[in-house]
Short mmCIF file of C-alpha atoms in Angstrom, two decimals:
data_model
loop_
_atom_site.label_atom_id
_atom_site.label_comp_id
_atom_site.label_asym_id
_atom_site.label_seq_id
_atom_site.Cartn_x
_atom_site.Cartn_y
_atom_site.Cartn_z
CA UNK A 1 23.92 -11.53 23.35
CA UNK A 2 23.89 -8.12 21.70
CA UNK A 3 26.31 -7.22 18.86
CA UNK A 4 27.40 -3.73 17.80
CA UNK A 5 29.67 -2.66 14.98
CA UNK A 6 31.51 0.69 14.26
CA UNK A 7 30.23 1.20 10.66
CA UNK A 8 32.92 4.23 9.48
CA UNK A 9 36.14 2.38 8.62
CA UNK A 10 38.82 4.39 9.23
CA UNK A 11 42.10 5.40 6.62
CA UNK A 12 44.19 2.34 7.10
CA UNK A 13 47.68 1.52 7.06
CA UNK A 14 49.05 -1.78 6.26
CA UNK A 15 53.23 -1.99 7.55
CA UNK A 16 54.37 -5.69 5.66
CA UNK A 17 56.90 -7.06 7.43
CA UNK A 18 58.88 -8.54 4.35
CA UNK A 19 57.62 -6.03 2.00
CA UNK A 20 59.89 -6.14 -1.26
CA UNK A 21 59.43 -10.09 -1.16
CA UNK A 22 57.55 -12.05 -3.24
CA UNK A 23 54.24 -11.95 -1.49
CA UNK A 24 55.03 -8.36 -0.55
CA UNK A 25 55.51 -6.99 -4.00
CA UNK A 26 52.18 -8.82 -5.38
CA UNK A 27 50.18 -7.76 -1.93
CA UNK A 28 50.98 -4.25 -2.89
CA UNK A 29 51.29 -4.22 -6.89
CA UNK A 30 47.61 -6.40 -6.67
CA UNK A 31 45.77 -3.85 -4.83
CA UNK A 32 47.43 -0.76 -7.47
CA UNK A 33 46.02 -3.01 -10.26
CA UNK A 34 42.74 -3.38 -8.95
CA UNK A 35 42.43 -0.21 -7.82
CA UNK A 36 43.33 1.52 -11.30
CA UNK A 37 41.00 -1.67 -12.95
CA UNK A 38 44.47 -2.43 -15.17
CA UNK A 39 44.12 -5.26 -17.66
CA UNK A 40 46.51 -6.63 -19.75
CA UNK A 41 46.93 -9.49 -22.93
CA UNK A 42 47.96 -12.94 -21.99
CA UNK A 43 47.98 -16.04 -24.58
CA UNK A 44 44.64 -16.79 -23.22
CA UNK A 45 43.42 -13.01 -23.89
CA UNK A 46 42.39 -10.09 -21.77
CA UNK A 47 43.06 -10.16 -17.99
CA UNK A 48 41.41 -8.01 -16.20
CA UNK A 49 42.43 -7.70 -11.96
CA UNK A 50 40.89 -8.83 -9.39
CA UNK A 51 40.23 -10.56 -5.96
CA UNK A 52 39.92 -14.11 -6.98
CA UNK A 53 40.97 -16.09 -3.84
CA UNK A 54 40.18 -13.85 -1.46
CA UNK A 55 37.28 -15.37 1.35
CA UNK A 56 35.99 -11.59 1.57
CA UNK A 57 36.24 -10.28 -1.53
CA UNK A 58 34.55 -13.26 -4.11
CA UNK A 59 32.83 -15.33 -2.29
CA UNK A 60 29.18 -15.28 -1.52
CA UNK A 61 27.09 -15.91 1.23
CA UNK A 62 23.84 -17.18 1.67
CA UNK A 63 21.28 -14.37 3.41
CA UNK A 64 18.12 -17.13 3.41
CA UNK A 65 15.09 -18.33 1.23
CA UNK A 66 12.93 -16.48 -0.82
CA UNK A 67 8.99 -16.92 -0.53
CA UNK A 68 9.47 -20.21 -2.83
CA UNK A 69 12.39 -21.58 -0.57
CA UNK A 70 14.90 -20.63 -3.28
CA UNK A 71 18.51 -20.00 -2.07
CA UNK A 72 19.20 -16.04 -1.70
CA UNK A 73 23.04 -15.38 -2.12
CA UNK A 74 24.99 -12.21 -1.57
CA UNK A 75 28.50 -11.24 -1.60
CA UNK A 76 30.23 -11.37 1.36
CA UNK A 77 31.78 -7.88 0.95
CA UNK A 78 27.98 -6.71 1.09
CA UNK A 79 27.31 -7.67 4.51
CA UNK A 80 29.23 -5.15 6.60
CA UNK A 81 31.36 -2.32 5.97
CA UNK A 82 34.52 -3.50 5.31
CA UNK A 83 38.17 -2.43 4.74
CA UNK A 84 38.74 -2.29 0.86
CA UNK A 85 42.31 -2.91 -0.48
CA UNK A 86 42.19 -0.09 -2.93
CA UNK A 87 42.08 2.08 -0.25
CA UNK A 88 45.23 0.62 1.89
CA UNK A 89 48.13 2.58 2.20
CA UNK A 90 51.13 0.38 1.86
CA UNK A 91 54.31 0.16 3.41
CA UNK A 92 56.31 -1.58 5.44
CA UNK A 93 59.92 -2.89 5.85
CA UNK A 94 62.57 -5.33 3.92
CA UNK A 95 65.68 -6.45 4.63
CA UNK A 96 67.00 -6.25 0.80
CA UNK A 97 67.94 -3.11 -1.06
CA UNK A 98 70.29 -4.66 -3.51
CA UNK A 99 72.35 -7.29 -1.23
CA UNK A 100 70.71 -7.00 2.06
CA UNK A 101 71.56 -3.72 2.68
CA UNK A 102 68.69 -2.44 4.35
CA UNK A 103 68.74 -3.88 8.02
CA UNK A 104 67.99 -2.33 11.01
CA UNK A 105 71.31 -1.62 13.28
CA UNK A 106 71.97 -1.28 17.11
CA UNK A 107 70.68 -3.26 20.17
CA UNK A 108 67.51 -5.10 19.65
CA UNK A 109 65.70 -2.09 21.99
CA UNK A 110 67.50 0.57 19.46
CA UNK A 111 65.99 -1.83 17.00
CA UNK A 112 62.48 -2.11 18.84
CA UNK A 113 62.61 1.82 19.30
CA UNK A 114 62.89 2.42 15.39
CA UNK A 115 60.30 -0.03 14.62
CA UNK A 116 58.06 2.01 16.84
CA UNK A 117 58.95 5.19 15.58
CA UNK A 118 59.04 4.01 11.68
CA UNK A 119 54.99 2.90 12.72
CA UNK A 120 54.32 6.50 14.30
CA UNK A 121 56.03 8.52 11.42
CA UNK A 122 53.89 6.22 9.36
CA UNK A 123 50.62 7.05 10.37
CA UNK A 124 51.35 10.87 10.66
CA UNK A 125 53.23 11.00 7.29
CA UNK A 126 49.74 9.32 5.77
CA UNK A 127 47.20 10.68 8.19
CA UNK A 128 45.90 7.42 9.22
CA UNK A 129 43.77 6.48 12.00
CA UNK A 130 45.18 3.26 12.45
CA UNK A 131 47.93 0.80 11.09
CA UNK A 132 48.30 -2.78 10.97
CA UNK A 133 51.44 -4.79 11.31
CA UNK A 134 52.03 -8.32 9.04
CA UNK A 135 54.92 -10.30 8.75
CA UNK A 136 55.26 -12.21 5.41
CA UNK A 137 59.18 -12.67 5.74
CA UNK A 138 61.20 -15.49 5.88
CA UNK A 139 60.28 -18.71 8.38
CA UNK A 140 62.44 -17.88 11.62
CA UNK A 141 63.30 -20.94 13.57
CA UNK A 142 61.46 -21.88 16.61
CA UNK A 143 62.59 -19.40 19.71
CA UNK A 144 62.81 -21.91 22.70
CA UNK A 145 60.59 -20.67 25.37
CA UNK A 146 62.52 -19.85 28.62
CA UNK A 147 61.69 -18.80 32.13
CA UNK A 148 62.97 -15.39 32.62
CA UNK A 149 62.95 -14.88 28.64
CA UNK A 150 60.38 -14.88 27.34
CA UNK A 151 57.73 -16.17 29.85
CA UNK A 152 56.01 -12.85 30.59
CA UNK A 153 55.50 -9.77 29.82
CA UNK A 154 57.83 -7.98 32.35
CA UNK A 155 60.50 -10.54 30.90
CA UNK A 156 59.66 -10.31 26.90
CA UNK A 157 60.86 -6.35 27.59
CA UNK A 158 63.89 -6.83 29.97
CA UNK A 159 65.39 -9.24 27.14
CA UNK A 160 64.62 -7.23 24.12
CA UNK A 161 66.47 -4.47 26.26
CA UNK A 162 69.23 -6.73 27.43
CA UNK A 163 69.42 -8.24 24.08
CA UNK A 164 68.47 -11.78 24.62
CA UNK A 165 69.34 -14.03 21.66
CA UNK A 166 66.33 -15.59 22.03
CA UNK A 167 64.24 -12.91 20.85
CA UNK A 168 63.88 -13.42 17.45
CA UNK A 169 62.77 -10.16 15.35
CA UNK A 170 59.10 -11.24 14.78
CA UNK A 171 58.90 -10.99 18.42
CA UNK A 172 60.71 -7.45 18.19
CA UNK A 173 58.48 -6.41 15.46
CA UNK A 174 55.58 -7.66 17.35
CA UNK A 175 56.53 -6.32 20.71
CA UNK A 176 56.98 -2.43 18.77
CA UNK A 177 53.21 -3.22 17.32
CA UNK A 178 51.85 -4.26 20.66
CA UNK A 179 52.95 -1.08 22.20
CA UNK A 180 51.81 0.81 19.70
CA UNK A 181 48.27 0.11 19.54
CA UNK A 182 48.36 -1.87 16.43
CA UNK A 183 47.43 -4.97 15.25
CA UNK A 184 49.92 -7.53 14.75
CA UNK A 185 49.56 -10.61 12.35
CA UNK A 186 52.19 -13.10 12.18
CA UNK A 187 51.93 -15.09 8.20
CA UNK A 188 54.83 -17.17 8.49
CA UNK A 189 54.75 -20.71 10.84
CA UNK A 190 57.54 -19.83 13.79
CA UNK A 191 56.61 -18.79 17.48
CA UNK A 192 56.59 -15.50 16.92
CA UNK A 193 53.69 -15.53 19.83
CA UNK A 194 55.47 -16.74 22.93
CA UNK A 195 54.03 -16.21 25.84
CA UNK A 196 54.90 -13.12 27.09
CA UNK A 197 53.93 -11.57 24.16
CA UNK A 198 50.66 -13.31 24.69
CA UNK A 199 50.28 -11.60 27.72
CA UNK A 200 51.65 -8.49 27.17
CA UNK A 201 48.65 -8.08 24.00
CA UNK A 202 46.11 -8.81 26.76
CA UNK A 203 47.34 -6.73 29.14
CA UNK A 204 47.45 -3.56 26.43
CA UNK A 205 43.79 -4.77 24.70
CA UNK A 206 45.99 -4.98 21.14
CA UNK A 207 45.02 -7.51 18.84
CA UNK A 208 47.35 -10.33 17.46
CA UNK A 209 46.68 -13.53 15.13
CA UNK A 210 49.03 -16.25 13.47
CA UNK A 211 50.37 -18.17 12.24
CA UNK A 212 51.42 -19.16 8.96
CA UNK A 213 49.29 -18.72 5.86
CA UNK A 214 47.25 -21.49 4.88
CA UNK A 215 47.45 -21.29 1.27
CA UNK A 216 47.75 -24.79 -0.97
CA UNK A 217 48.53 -28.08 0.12
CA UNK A 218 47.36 -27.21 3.95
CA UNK A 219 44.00 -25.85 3.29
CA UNK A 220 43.05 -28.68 0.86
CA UNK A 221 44.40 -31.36 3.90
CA UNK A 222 42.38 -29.36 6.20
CA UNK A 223 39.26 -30.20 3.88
CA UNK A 224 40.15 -34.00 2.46
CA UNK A 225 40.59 -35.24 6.14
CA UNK A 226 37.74 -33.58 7.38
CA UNK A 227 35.63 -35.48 4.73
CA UNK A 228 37.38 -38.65 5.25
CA UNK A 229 36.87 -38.60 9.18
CA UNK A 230 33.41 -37.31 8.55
CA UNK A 231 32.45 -39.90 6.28
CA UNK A 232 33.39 -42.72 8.67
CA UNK A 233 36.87 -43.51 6.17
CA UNK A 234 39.84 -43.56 8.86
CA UNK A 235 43.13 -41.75 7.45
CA UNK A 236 46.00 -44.21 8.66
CA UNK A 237 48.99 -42.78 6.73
CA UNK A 238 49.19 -38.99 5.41
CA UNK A 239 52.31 -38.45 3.50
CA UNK A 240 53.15 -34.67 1.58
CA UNK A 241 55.67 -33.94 -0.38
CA UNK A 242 56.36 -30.24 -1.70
CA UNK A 243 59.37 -28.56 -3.69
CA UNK A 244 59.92 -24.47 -4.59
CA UNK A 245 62.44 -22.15 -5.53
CA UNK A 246 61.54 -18.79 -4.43
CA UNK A 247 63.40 -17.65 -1.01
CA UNK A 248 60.35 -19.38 1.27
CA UNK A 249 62.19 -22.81 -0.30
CA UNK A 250 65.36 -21.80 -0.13
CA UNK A 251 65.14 -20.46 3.55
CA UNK A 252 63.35 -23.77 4.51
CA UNK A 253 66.10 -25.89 3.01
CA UNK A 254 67.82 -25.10 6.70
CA UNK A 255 67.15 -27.74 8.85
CA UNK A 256 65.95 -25.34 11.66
CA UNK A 257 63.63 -23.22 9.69
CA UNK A 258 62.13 -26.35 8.42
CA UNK A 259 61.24 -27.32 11.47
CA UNK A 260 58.71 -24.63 11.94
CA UNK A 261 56.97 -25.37 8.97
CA UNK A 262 56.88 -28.99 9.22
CA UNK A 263 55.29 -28.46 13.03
CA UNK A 264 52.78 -25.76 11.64
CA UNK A 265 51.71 -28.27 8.38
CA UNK A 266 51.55 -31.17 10.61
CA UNK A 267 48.97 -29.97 13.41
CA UNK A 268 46.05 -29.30 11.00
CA UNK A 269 44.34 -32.85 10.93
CA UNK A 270 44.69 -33.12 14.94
CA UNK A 271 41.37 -31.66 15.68
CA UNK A 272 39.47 -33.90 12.77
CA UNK A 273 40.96 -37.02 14.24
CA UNK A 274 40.23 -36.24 17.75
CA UNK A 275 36.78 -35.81 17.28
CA UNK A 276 35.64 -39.20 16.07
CA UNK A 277 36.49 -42.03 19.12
CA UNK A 278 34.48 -44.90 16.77
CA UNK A 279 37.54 -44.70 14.07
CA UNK A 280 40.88 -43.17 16.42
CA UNK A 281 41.43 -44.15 19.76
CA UNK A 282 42.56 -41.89 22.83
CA UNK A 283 46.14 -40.53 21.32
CA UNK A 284 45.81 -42.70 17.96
CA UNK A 285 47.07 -40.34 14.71
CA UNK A 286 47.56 -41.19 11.42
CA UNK A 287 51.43 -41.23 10.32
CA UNK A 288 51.98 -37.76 8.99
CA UNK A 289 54.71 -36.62 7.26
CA UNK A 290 55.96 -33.69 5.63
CA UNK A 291 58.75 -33.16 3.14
CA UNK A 292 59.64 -29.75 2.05
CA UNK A 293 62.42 -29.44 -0.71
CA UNK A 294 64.47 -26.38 -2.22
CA UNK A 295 64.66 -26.84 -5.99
CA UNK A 296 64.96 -23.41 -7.12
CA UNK A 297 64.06 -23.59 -11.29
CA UNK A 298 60.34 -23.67 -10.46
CA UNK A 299 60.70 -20.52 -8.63
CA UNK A 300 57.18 -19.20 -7.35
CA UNK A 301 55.42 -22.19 -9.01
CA UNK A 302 54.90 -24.41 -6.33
CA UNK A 303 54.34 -28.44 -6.46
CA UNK A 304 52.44 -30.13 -3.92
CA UNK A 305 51.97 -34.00 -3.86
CA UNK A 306 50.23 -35.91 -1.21
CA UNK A 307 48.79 -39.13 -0.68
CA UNK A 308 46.11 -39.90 1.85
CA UNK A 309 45.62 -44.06 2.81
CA UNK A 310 42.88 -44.86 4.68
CA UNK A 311 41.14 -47.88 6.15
CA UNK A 312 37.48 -48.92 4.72
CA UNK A 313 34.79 -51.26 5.22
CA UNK A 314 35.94 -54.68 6.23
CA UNK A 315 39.26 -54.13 6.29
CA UNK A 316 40.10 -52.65 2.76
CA UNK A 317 42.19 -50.30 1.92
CA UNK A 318 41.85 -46.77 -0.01
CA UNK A 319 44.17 -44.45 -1.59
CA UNK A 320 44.00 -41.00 -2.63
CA UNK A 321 46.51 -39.19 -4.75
CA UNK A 322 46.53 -35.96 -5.16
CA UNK A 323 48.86 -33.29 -7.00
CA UNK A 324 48.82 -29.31 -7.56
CA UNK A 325 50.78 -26.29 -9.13
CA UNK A 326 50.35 -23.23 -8.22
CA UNK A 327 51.72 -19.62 -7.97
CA UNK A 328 52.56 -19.46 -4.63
CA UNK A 329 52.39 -15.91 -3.59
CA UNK A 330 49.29 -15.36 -6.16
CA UNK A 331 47.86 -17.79 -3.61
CA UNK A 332 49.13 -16.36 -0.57
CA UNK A 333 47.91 -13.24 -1.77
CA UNK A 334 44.38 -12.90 -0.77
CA UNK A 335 45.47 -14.44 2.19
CA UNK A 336 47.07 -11.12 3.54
CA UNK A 337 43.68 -9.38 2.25
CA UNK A 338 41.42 -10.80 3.94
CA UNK A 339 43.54 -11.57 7.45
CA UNK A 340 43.99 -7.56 7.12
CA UNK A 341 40.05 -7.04 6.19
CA UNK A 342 38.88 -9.17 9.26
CA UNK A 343 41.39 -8.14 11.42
CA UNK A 344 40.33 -4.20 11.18
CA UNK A 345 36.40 -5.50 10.92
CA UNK A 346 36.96 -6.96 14.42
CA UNK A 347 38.33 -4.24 15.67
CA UNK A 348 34.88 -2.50 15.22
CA UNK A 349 32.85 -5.55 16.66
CA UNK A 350 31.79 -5.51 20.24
CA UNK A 351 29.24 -7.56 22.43
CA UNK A 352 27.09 -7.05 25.53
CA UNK A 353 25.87 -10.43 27.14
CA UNK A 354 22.33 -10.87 28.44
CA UNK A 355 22.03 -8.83 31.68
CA UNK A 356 25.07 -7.23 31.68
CA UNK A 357 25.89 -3.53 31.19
CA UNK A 358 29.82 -3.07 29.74
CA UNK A 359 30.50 -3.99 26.09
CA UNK A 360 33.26 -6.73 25.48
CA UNK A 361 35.25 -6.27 22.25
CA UNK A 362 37.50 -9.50 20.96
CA UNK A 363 39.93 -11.29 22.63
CA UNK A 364 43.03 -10.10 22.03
CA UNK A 365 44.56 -13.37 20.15
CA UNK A 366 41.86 -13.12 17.06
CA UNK A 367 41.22 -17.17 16.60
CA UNK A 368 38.64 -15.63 14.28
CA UNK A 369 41.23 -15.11 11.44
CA UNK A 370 41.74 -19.16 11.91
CA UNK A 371 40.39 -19.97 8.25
CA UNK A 372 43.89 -18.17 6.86
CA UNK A 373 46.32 -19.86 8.95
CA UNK A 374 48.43 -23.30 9.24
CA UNK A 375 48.83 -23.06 12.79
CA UNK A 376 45.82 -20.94 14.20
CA UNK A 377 47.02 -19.30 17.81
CA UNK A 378 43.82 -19.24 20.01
CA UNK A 379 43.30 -17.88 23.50
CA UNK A 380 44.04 -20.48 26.39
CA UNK A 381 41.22 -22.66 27.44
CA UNK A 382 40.03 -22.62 23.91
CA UNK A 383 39.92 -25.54 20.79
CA UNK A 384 42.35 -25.45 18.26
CA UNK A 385 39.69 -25.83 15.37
CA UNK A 386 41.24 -26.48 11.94
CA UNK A 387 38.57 -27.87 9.94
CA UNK A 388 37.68 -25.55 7.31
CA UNK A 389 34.22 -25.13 6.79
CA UNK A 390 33.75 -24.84 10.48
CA UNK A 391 35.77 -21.92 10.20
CA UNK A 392 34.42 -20.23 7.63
CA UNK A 393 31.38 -20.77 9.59
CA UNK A 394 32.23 -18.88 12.23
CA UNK A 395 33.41 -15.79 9.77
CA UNK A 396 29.92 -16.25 8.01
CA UNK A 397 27.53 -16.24 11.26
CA UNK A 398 30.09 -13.90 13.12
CA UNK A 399 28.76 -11.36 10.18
CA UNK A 400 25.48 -12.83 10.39
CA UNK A 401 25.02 -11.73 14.40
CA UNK A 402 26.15 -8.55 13.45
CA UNK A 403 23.40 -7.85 10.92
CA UNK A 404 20.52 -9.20 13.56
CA UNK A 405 20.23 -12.78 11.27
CA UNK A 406 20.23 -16.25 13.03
CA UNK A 407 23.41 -18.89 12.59
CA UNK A 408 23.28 -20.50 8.92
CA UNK A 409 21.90 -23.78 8.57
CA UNK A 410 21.31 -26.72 6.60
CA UNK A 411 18.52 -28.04 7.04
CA UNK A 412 16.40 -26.83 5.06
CA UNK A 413 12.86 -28.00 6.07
CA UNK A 414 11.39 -26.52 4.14
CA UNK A 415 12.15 -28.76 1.07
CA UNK A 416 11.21 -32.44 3.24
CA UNK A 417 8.11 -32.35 4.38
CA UNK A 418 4.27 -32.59 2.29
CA UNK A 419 2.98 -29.94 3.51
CA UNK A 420 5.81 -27.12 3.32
CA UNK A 421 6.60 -27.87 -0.24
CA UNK A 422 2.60 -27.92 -1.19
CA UNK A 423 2.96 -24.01 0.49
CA UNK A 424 5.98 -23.30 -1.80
CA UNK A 425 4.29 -24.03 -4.83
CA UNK A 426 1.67 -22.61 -4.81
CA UNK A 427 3.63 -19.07 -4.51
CA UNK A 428 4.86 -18.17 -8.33
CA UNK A 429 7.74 -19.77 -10.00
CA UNK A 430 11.20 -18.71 -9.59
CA UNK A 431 15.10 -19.19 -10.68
CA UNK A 432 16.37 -22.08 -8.12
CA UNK A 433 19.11 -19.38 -6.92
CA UNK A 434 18.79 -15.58 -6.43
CA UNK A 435 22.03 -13.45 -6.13
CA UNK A 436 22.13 -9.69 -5.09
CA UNK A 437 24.61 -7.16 -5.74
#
């Protein structure tokens, strides 16, 4: 399989769906601070900006050995041209000027036809040669999928025109971005995605990934059961508890909204569990349960509180208990970087297969973007896969194939054999780690 990649990246627009929010105003007011290099005095000192928690942005990634079989790291940003936040324009849409004065009016085509016209003023008003669409707003409830509704694509667009109250405005928004040639990437946990948007992104080549960010309590799940299943430990009993105050807790303090969430949270072990038949049998899961609660002094500052019991050797028992505060939208953050970052960078990736002539670009549901999301949407036919090194392993040798180098591995023969490591020394000394740029 060949790879080729577009190296110019072009002026980009990002449209935030949700834009004066909380993760909205720090997406945007982040990326100004960077870009001017502001710093400012804290009790701890001088803070200067930056990208901390962003995959793309500050983390490295290892290129191979040096003559001595010394690990040779880079920074992940340095492997490709990529999209750089400082040079986003930002806009979008929100719902609240003062007291929710802001919304969009008329039918839910007027509605659709605004969106689309907002996009296209956007891009002309900025010179842009392309925009992409995210949606960090509130959690929507589920839309109940319907034959007629929302089945197809013929059927998504005759009930956004006849106003079908089962269109929820994701879908709208993400309807107006499909037909407009832009990316679309849904951040919060509802399905935004049903499936005649599905098909109606495949049948106009546009790009679409969701859902929900995986920011705190999710992505650390994704890695403690991975270990635990990996290690031979069996997770019988999975129990997480969170409480907020900003308007993501507030909005999930309705029943229905909740709902969403607690379905996108409580998928990410399923993949994990499945693949190891010595601890699980066929359709065994660990209880799983997820509690989200509104308490709205701690504002932004998230809590997160789990506990993970699992069965041992010989019957024993083991219990993990873990807790975490954090800033949730200084987590999310980085998030909407780098799902923005890769989304554009696949846009510029195509293949050719071995013998044939025509170059393939992406599918149009990205499953790529998987690492940054709850609930990753994938194409049918393929694995949900929510473990997260293996994801970031696909991001890291996706980049890899792109720059002609094999998939990373592991093993590292180099280091466990007589012979190899007799060859290693006798080249000069070096530092056990090299990093460049």
């Amino acid at each position: 399989m060949q790879f080729k990649t577009e190296r110019k990246v072009g002026k980009t627009g990002v449209m935030l769906v949700g834009l004066g929010g909380n993760n909205g105003c720090t997406c945007v007011a982040g990326a100004i601070a960077n870009k001017l290099g502001l710093t400012w005095e804290t009790k701890e000192g001088t803070q200067k900006s930056n990208y901390w928690g962003s995959l793309l942005l500050a983390s490295t990634v290892k290129l191979g050995n040096d003559r001595q079989g010394n690990s040779v790291y880079t920074p992940m940003s340095n492997m490709l041209p990529l999209l750089n936040p400082n040079d986003i324009v930002w806009g979008g849409w929100d719902i609240n000027g003062e007291r929710a004065d802001n919304v969009l009016t008329g039918t839910k085509q007027e509605q659709m036809e605004q969106i689309r016209k907002d996009i296209r003023d956007f891009k002309t008003k900025n010179g842009l040669d392309q925009v992409i669409l995210l949606w960090t707003a509130n959690t929507e409830r589920f839309s109940a999928v319907e034959e007629g509704v929302n089945d197809n694509a013929e059927n998504i667009l005759s009930s956004i025109e006849m106003g079908e109250a089962e269109v929820s405005a994701s879908t709208v928004f993400a309807v107006a971005s499909i037909l407009e040639g832009c990316t679309f990437i849904n951040g919060s946990p509802q399905n935004t995605f049903v499936p005649g948007v599905v098909e109606l992104a495949r049948q106009k080549k546009v790009f679409i990934a969701g859902d929900d960010f995986k920011s705190g309590q999710t992505k650390m799940k994704s890695v403690m059961v991975d270990f635990l299943v990996s290690a031979g430990i069996k997770p019988v009993s999975i129990v997480s508890y969170n409480h907020l105050g900003n308007n993501d807790g507030k909005n999930l303090s309705a029943p229905s909204q909740f709902r969403s969430k607690e379905i996108s949270k409580s998928n990410v072990v399923d993949d994990m569990v499945a693949s190891n038949r010595i601890l699980f049998e066929e359709d065994e899961h660990p209880d799983h349960v997820v509690v989200i609660k509104y308490v709205p002094y701690v504002a932004d500052s998230k809590r997160a509180m789990d506990e993970y019991t699992s069965e041992i050797f010989m019957g024993g028992k083991n219990t993990i208990v873990m807790h975490n505060t954090c800033e949730d939208s200084l987590l999310a953050t980085p998030l909407i970087y780098d799902l923005v970052i890769l989304g554009e960078l696949c846009q510029r990736v195509q293949v050719k297969k071995e013998g044939e002539t025509e170059w393939e670009s992406f599918h149009p549901v990205l499953s790529l973007l998987s690492y940054m999301l709850k609930a990753p949407l994938v194409p049918n036919g393929a694995p949900v896969v929510n473990a997260l090194f293996t994801q970031r392993c696909a991001i890291v040798n996706l980049m890899r194939a792109c720059l002609g180098l094999a998939p990373d591995n592991h093993m590292t023969l180099e280091h466990r054999f007589e012979s190899t490591l007799a060859a290693l020394s006798s080249d000069e000394p070096a530092n056990k780690k090299m990093r460049l740029g």
